[in-house]
Amino acid sequence: MGRGEWTRRLAAGAAAAGLLHLCLAQRAAAADAAASWYDPQRVGAPLVVLLVFSALVLYFIHASRRGRALYIRRIAGIQAIEEAVGRATELGRKVLYLTGAGSIDDNQTIASLAVLRHVAGLTARYAVDLDVPGRDPLAFSAARETVQEAYLQAGRPDLFRSDTVHYVTYDQFAYTAAVTGIMVREKPAANFLIGAFQAESLLLAETGQSTGAIQIAGTAEVTQLPFFAVVCDYTLMGEELYAAGAYLSNEPAMLGSIKGQDFTKAVLILVILVGVLLEILGVHAIKDFMAIAG
Amino acid sequence: MFWKLRLPLALTFIVGLVPIVTFFLSTQAPVIGPAVQFARDRVERYMVIIAGFALLLGVVSVVQGSVRKIERRRPGWPFAASLLAGLVVMGAFGILSAMRVGPFQGLLTAPDGGMTPFFWMTRNLFNPLQAAMFSLLAFYIASAAFRAFRVRNVEATILLIAAFIVMAGRTPLGEYAFGWLPGGERWLPAVTDWIMTVPNAAAQRGVIIGAALGAASLSLRVILGIERSYLGTTEK
Amino acid sequence: MSQLIGVWVAAFLTLCIFSFLSRDNPFFRFAESLFAGVSLGYYIGIVAVNTLVPNLINPLFGDFGANAHLLIPLLLGLNLYTRFIPRIAWLARISLAVYIAYYIGINMVQKIQGEIVPQVGSTILHPIGGVMTPVDNLILIVGVLAVLIYFYFSIEHRGAVGAVSRLGVWFLMLGFGAAFGYTVMGRVSLLIGRMNFLFIDLVRITGQVF
Amino acid sequence: MKLERLVNIDRRIVYLCIAVGTTLPLLLPIGLPVSSTPPVRSLFEKVESLGPEDVVLLSFDYGPTTAPENTPMAEAILRHCFTRGIKVVVIALFPIGGVTMAGEVLANITPEYPQLQEGVDYAFLGYKDGAQAAMKQMGVAFVNVFPVDNGRRPLGEIPLMQRVVNYDDVDLIVTLSTNVIAEWWANLVNAQFGTPVAVGATAVSAPKYYAFLDSGQMIGLLGGLKGASEYERLVIDRYPHFARLYDRPGVYTAIKGMDAQTVDHAIIMAFILFGNTVHFLIRRRDRRAGLRDA
């Protein structure tokens, strides 16, 4: 069975399970017997959304692999990545890449590693120094694998040194102090601040701004977005961060997954619109359904 | 090739589905109930232990880097020495406390309720350094506000006005501004509350829903083995 | 006396950090490198005492039979160090893969159950009404939809979609500005705390000793 | 050219202004007028209505990071209670430094009241892990949660604790809180046992407690330094002898802290206005120059 066939079947299966579940959920609510299999607190809206979402994503991955052309609009922050590395090449200065505060249990860090993979490929190709100081030990390990492999792929394993990806410390502000020190002393031409960030976001971004580096930030942390948006040259906000790696890879399967998540978004917008309409009419069915798991 | 790439990917697929499937199942379920219970209780503890081991990987990297710097007398090598000194002293106190060697009984409080050396270092070196670094934000937030809040275009102007109102509304300045009008001292604080609870909440909610979709989509890509930058391996 | 030395050490290090505001200098560099070392040592202690000893070592040494399953995380943890042996360095990826996979699965359901469903659910409101004014709900609904449209990647942002997406940007800017202004107070409080330490506590404690 | 220099002034000038604006008000109090708001007044009036027969439970649910905001609240409320002869039971439920904060505040305030006896007029029970469970258990008996006080004295030997068995013997609970613990006091203790709860919250978390005030689950709220300074002002106005205490130069108070806050906010806003004025002048100049050239 080919790979495309496999994803198509999964998609169809997920969709069918979604419909089946919708019917079952009504009964499960009435019959206590079903509750011994399900966790009644958790099935309902979350499971429906999960199945609809998975079905859409799998379908578009499949369609994209079959050669269907998918349009994805320009995202300024992503376009700027190559420009930033290019500038470092011109100036002969290093590129600094931070994967954020999160460990690899945070999806933002995984998304950041996908972007790092691309950035490392560029720095290898242009023979620019790359500096990835690590904060979380597991994220540091994964970043090291990522960068080393990117250099190997680019045919420049000679340029990868053991201090390209180096560890600093686990502490939020000790790490911040060390990185601001690097920024001020070594004046990187480009700073990438991509991943989960906490209060240190502004300390890092302001220091980087003062050294004249071009700064590309990306995070899904709602509380830190304002600071990146105000200080950095480009900011990948929330969903853009997660899409960046897929966008950069330009692989059909990756792009298909973005299309699938976009369609889910359209469905959710529709759910909100219909839900609001029903609220006006005094029918609370959709609101109640979404509130079950609240 | 199979072991190096396919095994990690196969493990990712299987291990990744476990929390998704067990999430919806009941621990009371017939047959699989105990397995669900196991997945929920034990695996989380396993992960904490694995993460604990990872810290030493970082320590090795730091020690290697610093020692190399000192050996080769690279610029700034004395600072590498002070780093190592801090690491060795504090780390030794920590490990001795973990092994309960001699006077090192307990990490933060000694059995008699007094301060351990580890705690003394935490309180007088570590915590003040953290607090000092954190408080630099007051300076940085001011300079960022000065530089960035300019009436350049519609977007920047909205940003500026919102920030300005909220800054005023959170201090007595907001009360003075319209205090000369009857009831005016409540205006800016009320507008501040409104901005925070209505438009700000809407923006945050939009970002959260979008980001959650993006994160879920990334999860799916990882589980399916489409996204594997983090493994450092590609198929090409 | 130990307290007196302590506060003066703390004060000195605080000033070293503050000196960075003027420019980079050896005092900051010293504080920064000491900070990195001490903090790493701190986490060694914390991880050893709070994680490895109670969750792994004590159970294994206490009652091996009942806790033999803990060999799984032990092996996966030790496996991370195969990285230092070039021939089998790739083995370390297995531990990473297992760790990532588990959390990536958890995150998927949690994002859907904990964020998407409740956030969408609480946006389904009667448009007339609200906490503070009668149009609050309407503004909230419009704002959420506009921001979601802004994040829509599959359509070019032109025409009507472009206009709604621009409205989404305005909502984002309003939110960002407000959040920025709102945070100022907390950050200034931290600085007040430090200044209070340098100018009031330090003097008081020194005075108490002499 | 000169105007451009004004827009791009050295950021250290901004830093210097903030440093001075924070330090001076601490050393030389300005005494900006403080007007009190209803949530603060209602807590103050509640304490005013209590006397030597009554008991207040004061819970330290914050750590050193928010001490500049929370400690002045604790001190003002404690002084208010001690002045009125109200009995106070002090506990700490915040894991990272709560008990340290409580100890420091007591060590600071009790010398001002030499007539008070520990164990008779107030009791310090110490810290308990697991705030929610502790709150529920204290509804049954304090001794279940705190078998001994912070000085390891059995509760049975403490005269005050012989008559304060559980929440039934407490007239008011005040929590000084940095996070969710305040909500638990309202949702668990007030809802279940009916004891009035008031909260001293950090500025960041204060807005979400308005809902609790509206629903009557909290009878008072001090929000951040602002709230603390309002309470201090109310206490000073009612008991003028406090003015001497609060005006001493070597003492940190919320009124001084609030002065610093207000000054710093004013400085930042002034810089923003200044930057925009210059920005506007540059644009006007350039537009005129453009007209001339054309």
Tab-separated table of C-alpha atoms in Angstrom, chain A:
chain	number	residue	atom	x	y	z
A	1	MET	CA	0.000	0.000	0.000
A	2	GLY	CA	1.499	3.330	-1.087
A	3	ARG	CA	1.989	6.155	1.303
A	4	GLY	CA	-0.682	8.306	-0.344
A	5	GLU	CA	-3.194	5.507	-0.117
A	6	TRP	CA	-2.401	5.088	3.525
A	7	THR	CA	-3.064	8.731	4.453
A	8	ARG	CA	-6.236	8.722	2.353
A	9	ARG	CA	-7.567	5.740	4.240
A	10	LEU	CA	-6.674	7.302	7.543
A	11	ALA	CA	-8.507	10.464	6.525
A	12	ALA	CA	-11.592	8.576	5.471
A	13	GLY	CA	-11.452	6.537	8.651
A	14	ALA	CA	-11.200	9.622	10.810
A	15	ALA	CA	-14.121	11.249	9.025
A	16	ALA	CA	-16.272	8.177	9.398
A	17	ALA	CA	-15.345	7.863	13.052
A	18	GLY	CA	-16.301	11.500	13.511
A	19	LEU	CA	-19.801	10.937	12.155
A	20	LEU	CA	-20.206	7.719	14.068
A	21	HIS	CA	-19.092	9.448	17.193
A	22	LEU	CA	-21.591	12.270	16.736
A	23	CYS	CA	-24.375	9.689	16.778
A	24	LEU	CA	-22.852	7.730	19.619
A	25	ALA	CA	-22.288	10.794	21.755
A	26	GLN	CA	-26.019	11.404	21.914
A	27	ARG	CA	-26.607	7.890	23.148
A	28	ALA	CA	-23.593	7.839	25.417
A	29	ALA	CA	-25.019	10.788	27.260
A	30	ALA	CA	-28.156	8.814	27.978
A	31	ALA	CA	-26.717	5.400	28.586
A	32	ASP	CA	-24.315	5.052	31.487
A	33	ALA	CA	-22.988	1.775	30.132
A	34	ALA	CA	-21.011	3.576	27.447
A	35	ALA	CA	-19.357	5.713	30.093
A	36	SER	CA	-17.304	2.784	31.272
A	37	TRP	CA	-15.335	2.914	28.014
A	38	TYR	CA	-15.350	6.627	27.393
A	39	ASP	CA	-14.238	9.227	29.835
A	40	PRO	CA	-17.521	11.169	29.765
A	41	GLN	CA	-15.763	14.401	30.757
A	42	ARG	CA	-13.596	14.302	27.667
A	43	VAL	CA	-15.590	12.950	24.754
A	44	GLY	CA	-17.979	15.325	23.046
A	45	ALA	CA	-16.792	18.490	21.378
A	46	PRO	CA	-13.032	17.816	21.797
A	47	LEU	CA	-13.232	14.420	20.116
A	48	VAL	CA	-15.374	15.780	17.275
A	49	VAL	CA	-12.960	18.651	16.660
A	50	LEU	CA	-9.998	16.272	16.841
A	51	LEU	CA	-11.505	13.922	14.261
A	52	VAL	CA	-12.719	16.631	11.883
A	53	PHE	CA	-9.356	18.347	12.111
A	54	SER	CA	-7.363	15.138	11.567
A	55	ALA	CA	-9.539	14.137	8.635
A	56	LEU	CA	-9.086	17.516	6.929
A	57	VAL	CA	-5.331	17.608	7.495
A	58	LEU	CA	-4.866	14.039	6.280
A	59	TYR	CA	-7.040	14.656	3.243
A	60	PHE	CA	-5.040	17.703	2.161
A	61	ILE	CA	-1.722	15.963	2.793
A	62	HIS	CA	-2.966	13.223	0.504
A	63	ALA	CA	-4.261	15.647	-2.151
A	64	SER	CA	-1.057	17.632	-2.070
A	65	ARG	CA	1.049	14.524	-2.531
A	66	ARG	CA	-1.066	13.615	-5.536
A	67	GLY	CA	0.095	16.846	-7.098
A	68	ARG	CA	-2.724	19.264	-6.314
A	69	ALA	CA	-1.281	22.798	-6.300
A	70	LEU	CA	-1.889	24.615	-3.035
A	71	TYR	CA	-1.726	28.369	-2.654
A	72	ILE	CA	-0.263	29.741	0.580
A	73	ARG	CA	0.069	33.474	0.983
A	74	ARG	CA	3.324	35.296	1.637
A	75	ILE	CA	4.375	35.600	5.274
A	76	ALA	CA	6.727	38.552	5.653
A	77	GLY	CA	8.719	37.188	8.570
A	78	ILE	CA	9.503	33.986	6.700
A	79	GLN	CA	10.577	35.803	3.561
A	80	ALA	CA	12.965	37.859	5.674
A	81	ILE	CA	14.935	34.859	6.936
A	82	GLU	CA	17.089	34.528	3.847
A	83	GLU	CA	17.617	38.283	3.743
A	84	ALA	CA	18.834	38.229	7.359
A	85	VAL	CA	21.353	35.463	6.735
A	86	GLY	CA	22.436	37.283	3.565
A	87	ARG	CA	23.126	40.393	5.557
A	88	ALA	CA	25.273	38.427	7.986
A	89	THR	CA	27.250	37.161	5.008
A	90	GLU	CA	27.833	40.684	3.721
A	91	LEU	CA	28.870	41.999	7.102
A	92	GLY	CA	30.940	38.920	7.903
A	93	ARG	CA	29.259	38.594	11.302
A	94	LYS	CA	27.563	35.664	12.963
A	95	VAL	CA	23.939	34.614	13.121
A	96	LEU	CA	22.471	34.072	16.586
A	97	TYR	CA	19.592	31.625	16.932
A	98	LEU	CA	17.618	31.084	20.159
A	99	THR	CA	15.075	28.265	20.426
A	100	GLY	CA	13.342	29.860	23.387
A	101	ALA	CA	12.627	28.864	26.933
A	102	GLY	CA	10.642	25.742	26.224
A	103	SER	CA	11.742	22.153	26.329
A	104	ILE	CA	10.976	19.771	23.515
A	105	ASP	CA	7.700	19.001	25.253
A	106	ASP	CA	6.501	22.353	23.874
A	107	ASN	CA	5.358	22.384	20.263
A	108	GLN	CA	6.803	25.869	19.836
A	109	THR	CA	10.282	24.445	20.346
A	110	ILE	CA	9.692	21.757	17.733
A	111	ALA	CA	8.460	24.479	15.362
A	112	SER	CA	11.580	26.487	16.135
A	113	LEU	CA	13.825	23.524	15.377
A	114	ALA	CA	12.180	23.226	11.966
A	115	VAL	CA	13.083	26.860	11.249
A	116	LEU	CA	16.556	26.322	12.715
A	117	ARG	CA	17.060	23.480	10.287
A	118	HIS	CA	16.473	25.887	7.410
A	119	VAL	CA	18.593	28.686	8.909
A	120	ALA	CA	21.471	26.262	9.555
A	121	GLY	CA	21.245	25.125	5.947
A	122	LEU	CA	21.632	28.734	4.838
A	123	THR	CA	24.534	29.535	7.175
A	124	ALA	CA	26.287	26.363	6.005
A	125	ARG	CA	25.784	27.316	2.375
A	126	TYR	CA	26.996	30.893	2.862
A	127	ALA	CA	29.721	29.830	5.312
A	128	VAL	CA	28.471	32.240	7.995
A	129	ASP	CA	29.065	31.535	11.689
A	130	LEU	CA	26.029	30.217	13.509
A	131	ASP	CA	25.654	30.440	17.291
A	132	VAL	CA	22.896	28.513	19.094
A	133	PRO	CA	23.148	28.943	22.873
A	134	GLY	CA	21.049	26.356	24.676
A	135	ARG	CA	18.784	26.760	27.680
A	136	ASP	CA	16.718	23.625	28.045
A	137	PRO	CA	19.023	20.592	27.985
A	138	LEU	CA	16.769	18.434	25.798
A	139	ALA	CA	16.081	21.265	23.369
A	140	PHE	CA	19.830	21.813	23.267
A	141	SER	CA	20.424	18.153	22.386
A	142	ALA	CA	17.797	18.232	19.677
A	143	ALA	CA	19.163	21.519	18.305
A	144	ARG	CA	22.608	19.978	18.080
A	145	GLU	CA	21.278	17.040	16.067
A	146	THR	CA	19.318	19.415	13.853
A	147	VAL	CA	22.218	21.747	13.068
A	148	GLN	CA	24.780	19.009	12.599
A	149	GLU	CA	22.532	17.250	10.120
A	150	ALA	CA	21.786	20.495	8.272
A	151	TYR	CA	25.514	21.103	7.822
A	152	LEU	CA	25.982	17.545	6.638
A	153	GLN	CA	23.154	17.919	4.116
A	154	ALA	CA	24.600	21.183	2.847
A	155	GLY	CA	27.889	19.380	2.253
A	156	ARG	CA	29.783	21.451	4.822
A	157	PRO	CA	30.221	19.204	7.881
A	158	ASP	CA	33.655	20.840	8.276
A	159	LEU	CA	31.964	24.090	9.289
A	160	PHE	CA	30.088	22.496	12.188
A	161	ARG	CA	32.027	22.992	15.394
A	162	SER	CA	31.210	21.737	18.843
A	163	ASP	CA	30.580	25.315	19.999
A	164	THR	CA	28.146	26.083	17.188
A	165	VAL	CA	25.440	24.664	19.441
A	166	HIS	CA	26.602	25.102	23.027
A	167	TYR	CA	24.910	24.940	26.377
A	168	VAL	CA	24.627	27.936	28.713
A	169	THR	CA	22.307	27.311	31.656
A	170	TYR	CA	18.788	26.333	32.512
A	171	ASP	CA	17.994	29.484	34.489
A	172	GLN	CA	15.843	32.093	32.778
A	173	PHE	CA	17.785	35.189	33.758
A	174	ALA	CA	21.278	33.688	33.908
A	175	TYR	CA	20.674	32.553	30.349
A	176	THR	CA	19.378	35.977	29.408
A	177	ALA	CA	22.426	37.676	30.932
A	178	ALA	CA	24.756	35.374	29.010
A	179	VAL	CA	22.939	35.866	25.714
A	180	THR	CA	22.720	39.661	26.049
A	181	GLY	CA	26.483	39.483	26.720
A	182	ILE	CA	26.988	37.595	23.446
A	183	MET	CA	24.816	40.132	21.610
A	184	VAL	CA	26.762	43.115	22.883
A	185	ARG	CA	30.248	41.621	22.550
A	186	GLU	CA	30.022	39.685	19.319
A	187	LYS	CA	27.407	41.843	17.598
A	188	PRO	CA	25.630	39.205	15.509
A	189	ALA	CA	24.218	40.586	12.261
A	190	ALA	CA	20.983	38.660	12.662
A	191	ASN	CA	19.159	37.471	15.765
A	192	PHE	CA	16.480	34.807	15.579
A	193	LEU	CA	14.282	34.628	18.676
A	194	ILE	CA	11.952	31.798	17.807
A	195	GLY	CA	10.111	29.538	20.232
A	196	ALA	CA	8.462	29.852	23.624
A	197	PHE	CA	9.633	32.949	25.479
A	198	GLN	CA	8.779	34.348	28.877
A	199	ALA	CA	9.562	37.683	30.526
A	200	GLU	CA	13.075	37.661	29.066
A	201	SER	CA	11.668	38.421	25.593
A	202	LEU	CA	12.023	42.181	25.929
A	203	LEU	CA	15.492	42.011	27.533
A	204	LEU	CA	16.745	39.984	24.585
A	205	ALA	CA	14.942	41.937	21.872
A	206	GLU	CA	15.927	45.375	23.206
A	207	THR	CA	19.575	44.414	23.599
A	208	GLY	CA	19.604	42.960	20.091
A	209	GLN	CA	17.985	46.116	18.760
A	210	SER	CA	20.666	48.263	20.400
A	211	THR	CA	23.412	46.371	18.569
A	212	GLY	CA	21.764	47.029	15.222
A	213	ALA	CA	21.039	43.397	14.408
A	214	ILE	CA	18.164	42.495	12.126
A	215	GLN	CA	15.772	40.608	14.381
A	216	ILE	CA	13.230	37.977	13.465
A	217	ALA	CA	11.110	36.774	16.356
A	218	GLY	CA	8.443	34.142	16.561
A	219	THR	CA	6.332	32.931	19.445
A	220	ALA	CA	2.877	31.739	20.350
A	221	GLU	CA	3.107	33.129	23.885
A	222	VAL	CA	0.298	35.689	23.927
A	223	THR	CA	1.844	37.630	26.804
A	224	GLN	CA	5.177	38.128	25.037
A	225	LEU	CA	3.934	38.857	21.513
A	226	PRO	CA	3.485	42.588	22.207
A	227	PHE	CA	7.150	43.017	23.075
A	228	PHE	CA	8.437	41.184	20.038
A	229	ALA	CA	5.968	42.966	17.778
A	230	VAL	CA	7.051	46.358	19.119
A	231	VAL	CA	10.818	45.810	19.098
A	232	CYS	CA	11.723	43.266	16.415
A	233	ASP	CA	11.879	43.783	12.664
A	234	TYR	CA	9.669	40.787	11.925
A	235	THR	CA	7.495	38.707	14.207
A	236	LEU	CA	5.950	35.347	13.433
A	237	MET	CA	2.787	35.436	15.514
A	238	GLY	CA	1.199	32.309	16.935
A	239	GLU	CA	0.012	30.191	14.043
A	240	GLU	CA	2.618	31.720	11.702
A	241	LEU	CA	5.356	30.255	13.889
A	242	TYR	CA	3.954	26.751	13.525
A	243	ALA	CA	3.494	27.172	9.804
A	244	ALA	CA	6.996	28.535	9.221
A	245	GLY	CA	8.830	25.216	9.131
A	246	ALA	CA	6.299	23.699	6.747
A	247	TYR	CA	6.356	26.792	4.565
A	248	LEU	CA	10.146	26.771	4.364
A	249	SER	CA	10.378	23.055	3.589
A	250	ASN	CA	8.158	23.515	0.532
A	251	GLU	CA	7.287	19.807	0.745
A	252	PRO	CA	3.811	18.956	-0.543
A	253	ALA	CA	2.897	17.004	2.591
A	254	MET	CA	3.861	19.891	4.846
A	255	LEU	CA	1.929	22.430	2.798
A	256	GLY	CA	-1.048	20.099	2.722
A	257	SER	CA	-1.143	20.052	6.526
A	258	ILE	CA	-1.312	23.862	6.570
A	259	LYS	CA	-4.180	23.748	4.114
A	260	GLY	CA	-5.960	21.250	6.348
A	261	GLN	CA	-5.589	23.434	9.402
A	262	ASP	CA	-6.849	26.402	7.399
A	263	PHE	CA	-9.959	24.485	6.470
A	264	THR	CA	-10.527	23.581	10.099
A	265	LYS	CA	-10.298	27.283	10.841
A	266	ALA	CA	-12.974	27.935	8.240
A	267	VAL	CA	-15.166	25.309	9.885
A	268	LEU	CA	-14.651	26.905	13.296
A	269	ILE	CA	-15.499	30.351	11.918
A	270	LEU	CA	-18.669	28.841	10.502
A	271	VAL	CA	-19.445	27.221	13.854
A	272	ILE	CA	-19.086	30.586	15.579
A	273	LEU	CA	-21.277	32.346	13.012
A	274	VAL	CA	-24.009	29.717	13.104
A	275	GLY	CA	-23.731	29.508	16.867
A	276	VAL	CA	-24.192	33.254	17.234
A	277	LEU	CA	-27.141	33.156	14.852
A	278	LEU	CA	-28.753	30.409	16.921
A	279	GLU	CA	-28.078	32.370	20.106
A	280	ILE	CA	-30.022	35.273	18.607
A	281	LEU	CA	-32.864	32.882	17.885
A	282	GLY	CA	-32.673	31.590	21.436
A	283	VAL	CA	-31.341	28.144	20.522
A	284	HIS	CA	-28.312	27.210	22.625
A	285	ALA	CA	-27.499	23.825	21.096
A	286	ILE	CA	-24.079	24.696	19.661
A	287	LYS	CA	-22.986	26.729	22.642
A	288	ASP	CA	-23.988	23.955	25.008
A	289	PHE	CA	-22.186	21.376	22.908
A	290	MET	CA	-18.953	23.389	22.907
A	291	ALA	CA	-19.299	24.096	26.614
A	292	ILE	CA	-19.458	20.443	27.705
A	293	ALA	CA	-15.735	20.056	27.958
A	294	GLY	CA	-15.117	23.711	28.904
